[in-house]
PDB file of C-alpha atoms in Angstrom:
ATOM      1  CA  MET A  10      -4.804 -10.578  -0.587  1.00  0.00           C
ATOM      2  CA  ASN A  11      -4.355  -9.649   2.791  1.00  0.00           C
ATOM      3  CA  ILE A  12      -1.591 -10.896   4.585  1.00  0.00           C
ATOM      4  CA  TYR A  13      -1.748 -11.247   8.243  1.00  0.00           C
ATOM      5  CA  SER A  14       1.273 -11.828  10.989  1.00  0.00           C
ATOM      6  CA  ARG A  15       2.415 -14.992  11.750  1.00  0.00           C
ATOM      7  CA  ILE A  16       3.355 -13.859  15.140  1.00  0.00           C
ATOM      8  CA  GLU A  17      -0.092 -12.373  15.933  1.00  0.00           C
ATOM      9  CA  PRO A  18      -2.437 -13.971  13.529  1.00  0.00           C
ATOM     10  CA  THR A  19      -5.160 -11.645  13.445  1.00  0.00           C
ATOM     11  CA  LEU A  20      -2.942  -8.540  12.648  1.00  0.00           C
ATOM     12  CA  LEU A  21      -3.183  -7.267   9.089  1.00  0.00           C
ATOM     13  CA  LEU A  22       0.415  -6.159   8.096  1.00  0.00           C
ATOM     14  CA  HIS A  23       0.211  -5.987   4.196  1.00  0.00           C
ATOM     15  CA  ILE A  24      -2.193  -5.749   1.367  1.00  0.00           C
ATOM     16  CA  ILE A  25      -1.634  -6.740  -2.370  1.00  0.00           C
ATOM     17  CA  ASN A  26      -4.171  -5.716  -4.837  1.00  0.00           C
ATOM     18  CA  ARG A  27      -4.008  -6.786  -8.535  1.00  0.00           C
ATOM     19  CA  ALA A  28      -5.518  -4.523 -11.278  1.00  0.00           C
ATOM     20  CA  ARG A  29      -6.871  -7.661 -12.975  1.00  0.00           C
ATOM     21  CA  ASP A  30      -9.304  -8.020 -10.223  1.00  0.00           C
ATOM     22  CA  ILE A  31     -10.979  -4.724 -10.154  1.00  0.00           C
ATOM     23  CA  GLN A  32     -14.303  -5.563 -12.076  1.00  0.00           C
ATOM     24  CA  THR A  33     -16.941  -2.908 -11.361  1.00  0.00           C
ATOM     25  CA  GLY A  34     -17.567   0.088  -9.129  1.00  0.00           C
ATOM     26  CA  ARG A  35     -15.452   1.156  -6.029  1.00  0.00           C
ATOM     27  CA  VAL A  36     -13.880  -1.472  -3.519  1.00  0.00           C
ATOM     28  CA  ASP A  37     -12.121   0.071  -0.290  1.00  0.00           C
ATOM     29  CA  ILE A  38      -8.835  -2.112  -0.081  1.00  0.00           C
ATOM     30  CA  VAL A  39      -7.888  -0.573   3.249  1.00  0.00           C
ATOM     31  CA  PRO A  40      -9.885  -1.129   6.547  1.00  0.00           C
ATOM     32  CA  PRO A  41     -11.457   2.307   7.637  1.00  0.00           C
ATOM     33  CA  ASP A  42      -9.513   2.643  10.826  1.00  0.00           C
ATOM     34  CA  GLU A  43      -6.038   2.481   9.226  1.00  0.00           C
ATOM     35  CA  PHE A  44      -4.221   5.926   8.628  1.00  0.00           C
ATOM     36  CA  ILE A  45      -3.572   5.201   4.788  1.00  0.00           C
ATOM     37  CA  GLN A  46      -6.806   4.653   2.571  1.00  0.00           C
ATOM     38  CA  CYS A  47      -7.043   3.247  -0.600  1.00  0.00           C
ATOM     39  CA  ALA A  48      -9.836   2.209  -2.705  1.00  0.00           C
ATOM     40  CA  ALA A  49      -9.968   0.709  -6.463  1.00  0.00           C
ATOM     41  CA  ILE A  50     -12.546   2.380  -8.791  1.00  0.00           C
ATOM     42  CA  CYS A  51     -13.652   1.006 -11.952  1.00  0.00           C
ATOM     43  CA  MET A  52     -15.375   3.462 -13.965  1.00  0.00           C
ATOM     44  CA  ASP A  53     -17.004   3.588 -17.214  1.00  0.00           C
ATOM     45  CA  GLN A  54     -16.782   6.211 -19.860  1.00  0.00           C
ATOM     46  CA  GLY A  55     -18.828   9.264 -18.898  1.00  0.00           C
ATOM     47  CA  LYS A  56     -19.156   8.347 -14.985  1.00  0.00           C
ATOM     48  CA  THR A  57     -17.992  10.878 -12.781  1.00  0.00           C
ATOM     49  CA  PHE A  58     -19.076  12.362  -9.273  1.00  0.00           C
ATOM     50  CA  LYS A  59     -19.747  15.774  -7.621  1.00  0.00           C
ATOM     51  CA  PRO A  60     -16.926  18.222  -7.599  1.00  0.00           C
ATOM     52  CA  HIS A  61     -15.658  18.771  -3.878  1.00  0.00           C
ATOM     53  CA  ARG A  62     -13.113  19.257  -1.642  1.00  0.00           C
ATOM     54  CA  HIS A  63     -12.076  18.059   1.790  1.00  0.00           C
ATOM     55  CA  LYS A  64     -12.554  19.725   5.124  1.00  0.00           C
ATOM     56  CA  PRO A  65      -9.509  20.413   7.351  1.00  0.00           C
ATOM     57  CA  PHE A  66      -9.710  18.922  10.696  1.00  0.00           C
ATOM     58  CA  ALA A  67      -6.923  17.517  13.150  1.00  0.00           C
ATOM     59  CA  LYS A  68      -5.513  14.087  12.574  1.00  0.00           C
ATOM     60  CA  GLU A  69      -2.910  12.152  14.719  1.00  0.00           C
ATOM     61  CA  THR A  70      -1.007   9.510  13.333  1.00  0.00           C
ATOM     62  CA  HIS A  71       1.604   7.284  14.959  1.00  0.00           C
ATOM     63  CA  ILE A  72       2.830   5.163  12.304  1.00  0.00           C
ATOM     64  CA  THR A  73       4.168   5.417   8.859  1.00  0.00           C
ATOM     65  CA  GLN A  74       1.880   3.132   6.145  1.00  0.00           C
ATOM     66  CA  GLU A  75       3.290   3.131   2.772  1.00  0.00           C
ATOM     67  CA  SER A  76       1.929   2.101  -0.741  1.00  0.00           C
ATOM     68  CA  TRP A  77       3.514   0.923  -3.914  1.00  0.00           C
ATOM     69  CA  VAL A  78       1.704   1.145  -7.244  1.00  0.00           C
ATOM     70  CA  VAL A  79       3.535  -0.110 -10.392  1.00  0.00           C
ATOM     71  CA  ILE A  80       3.154   1.909 -13.449  1.00  0.00           C
ATOM     72  CA  ARG A  81       5.736   0.465 -15.784  1.00  0.00           C
ATOM     73  CA  GLY A  82       7.745  -2.555 -15.388  1.00  0.00           C
ATOM     74  CA  MET A  83       7.697  -5.459 -12.784  1.00  0.00           C
ATOM     75  CA  VAL A  84       8.571  -5.301  -9.006  1.00  0.00           C
ATOM     76  CA  GLN A  85       9.354  -8.120  -6.576  1.00  0.00           C
ATOM     77  CA  VAL A  86       8.122  -7.453  -3.100  1.00  0.00           C
ATOM     78  CA  THR A  87       9.298  -9.041   0.217  1.00  0.00           C
ATOM     79  CA  LEU A  88       7.098  -8.465   2.994  1.00  0.00           C
ATOM     80  CA  TYR A  89       8.123  -8.840   6.402  1.00  0.00           C
ATOM     81  CA  ASP A  90       6.269 -10.060   9.843  1.00  0.00           C
ATOM     82  CA  ILE A  91       6.725  -7.708  12.954  1.00  0.00           C
ATOM     83  CA  ASP A  92       9.463  -9.923  14.073  1.00  0.00           C
ATOM     84  CA  ASN A  93      11.599  -9.076  10.725  1.00  0.00           C
ATOM     85  CA  SER A  94      11.087 -12.419   9.357  1.00  0.00           C
ATOM     86  CA  VAL A  95      10.184 -12.793   5.786  1.00  0.00           C
ATOM     87  CA  LEU A  96       6.609 -13.101   5.281  1.00  0.00           C
ATOM     88  CA  HIS A  97       5.483 -13.111   1.750  1.00  0.00           C
ATOM     89  CA  THR A  98       7.169 -12.568  -1.450  1.00  0.00           C
ATOM     90  CA  ASP A  99       5.313 -11.651  -4.815  1.00  0.00           C
ATOM     91  CA  VAL A 100       5.605 -10.002  -8.055  1.00  0.00           C
ATOM     92  CA  LEU A 101       3.960  -6.733  -8.894  1.00  0.00           C
ATOM     93  CA  GLU A 102       2.884  -5.924 -12.459  1.00  0.00           C
ATOM     94  CA  PRO A 103       1.657  -2.547 -14.021  1.00  0.00           C
ATOM     95  CA  GLY A 104      -1.705  -1.521 -12.091  1.00  0.00           C
ATOM     96  CA  ASP A 105      -0.965  -3.619  -9.138  1.00  0.00           C
ATOM     97  CA  CYS A 106      -0.450  -2.251  -5.458  1.00  0.00           C
ATOM     98  CA  SER A 107       1.231  -3.171  -2.264  1.00  0.00           C
ATOM     99  CA  ILE A 108       0.216  -1.372   1.028  1.00  0.00           C
ATOM    100  CA  THR A 109       2.105  -2.021   4.056  1.00  0.00           C
ATOM    101  CA  LEU A 110       0.299  -1.053   7.517  1.00  0.00           C
ATOM    102  CA  MET A 111       2.813  -2.572   9.635  1.00  0.00           C
ATOM    103  CA  GLY A 112       5.979  -5.013   9.279  1.00  0.00           C
ATOM    104  CA  GLY A 113       8.474  -4.245   6.775  1.00  0.00           C
ATOM    105  CA  HIS A 114       9.038  -4.400   3.108  1.00  0.00           C
ATOM    106  CA  ASN A 115      11.679  -4.218   0.441  1.00  0.00           C
ATOM    107  CA  TYR A 116      11.170  -3.760  -3.340  1.00  0.00           C
ATOM    108  CA  LEU A 117      13.335  -5.234  -6.152  1.00  0.00           C
ATOM    109  CA  ALA A 118      12.816  -3.486  -9.818  1.00  0.00           C
ATOM    110  CA  MET A 119      12.806  -6.378 -12.245  1.00  0.00           C
ATOM    111  CA  HIS A 120      13.276  -4.195 -15.374  1.00  0.00           C
ATOM    112  CA  ASP A 121      15.054  -1.101 -16.519  1.00  0.00           C
ATOM    113  CA  ASN A 122      13.140   2.300 -16.230  1.00  0.00           C
ATOM    114  CA  THR A 123      10.528   0.597 -13.669  1.00  0.00           C
ATOM    115  CA  ILE A 124       8.196   3.288 -12.594  1.00  0.00           C
ATOM    116  CA  VAL A 125       6.265   3.009  -9.296  1.00  0.00           C
ATOM    117  CA  TYR A 126       4.185   5.791  -7.417  1.00  0.00           C
ATOM    118  CA  GLU A 127       4.991   5.522  -3.771  1.00  0.00           C
ATOM    119  CA  TYR A 128       2.563   6.940  -1.275  1.00  0.00           C
ATOM    120  CA  LYS A 129       2.871   7.117   2.673  1.00  0.00           C
ATOM    121  CA  THR A 130       1.065   8.854   5.524  1.00  0.00           C
ATOM    122  CA  GLY A 131       2.912  12.219   6.328  1.00  0.00           C
ATOM    123  CA  PRO A 132       4.334  14.229   7.380  1.00  0.00           C
ATOM    124  CA  TYR A 133       7.360  12.300   6.522  1.00  0.00           C
ATOM    125  CA  THR A 134      10.368  13.712   8.279  1.00  0.00           C
ATOM    126  CA  GLY A 135      13.068  11.369   6.839  1.00  0.00           C
ATOM    127  CA  GLN A 136      14.787   8.171   7.081  1.00  0.00           C
ATOM    128  CA  GLN A 137      16.330   9.053  10.308  1.00  0.00           C
ATOM    129  CA  ASP A 138      13.335   9.613  12.039  1.00  0.00           C
ATOM    130  CA  ASP A 139      11.010   7.170  10.266  1.00  0.00           C
ATOM    131  CA  LYS A 140      13.014   4.075   9.490  1.00  0.00           C
ATOM    132  CA  VAL A 141      14.305   0.901  11.127  1.00  0.00           C
ATOM    133  CA  MET A 142      16.492  -1.146   8.847  1.00  0.00           C
ATOM    134  CA  ILE A 143      15.889  -4.772   8.737  1.00  0.00           C
TER     135      ILE A 143
END
């Protein structure tokens, strides 16, 4: 589910991907021109790919983009537009992920012992340098 700004309707701010919607093969979830990249891959037993490593090269980022993947429990996500107004609220279940490209977000654990993996573009220099509170 792609979530666009109400202020600038062509601006993709957030993506929610459901584990239950991943059927077969590889699906690139995030457009290739964004800093954070994410793909969903459904693999059959025995499926593999050639071992590899990635080449170092200079990359410049100008924004922190973030993703949460729910491992256990449930998380309510509130997604904000570029003017800090609430844009969308949803519930993420195990295997689901949310990706914030721009705009804001908030997460609320709905069960004890909820576990999420958080990914973000780096380097991360801490809240004082990175975040603007809504």
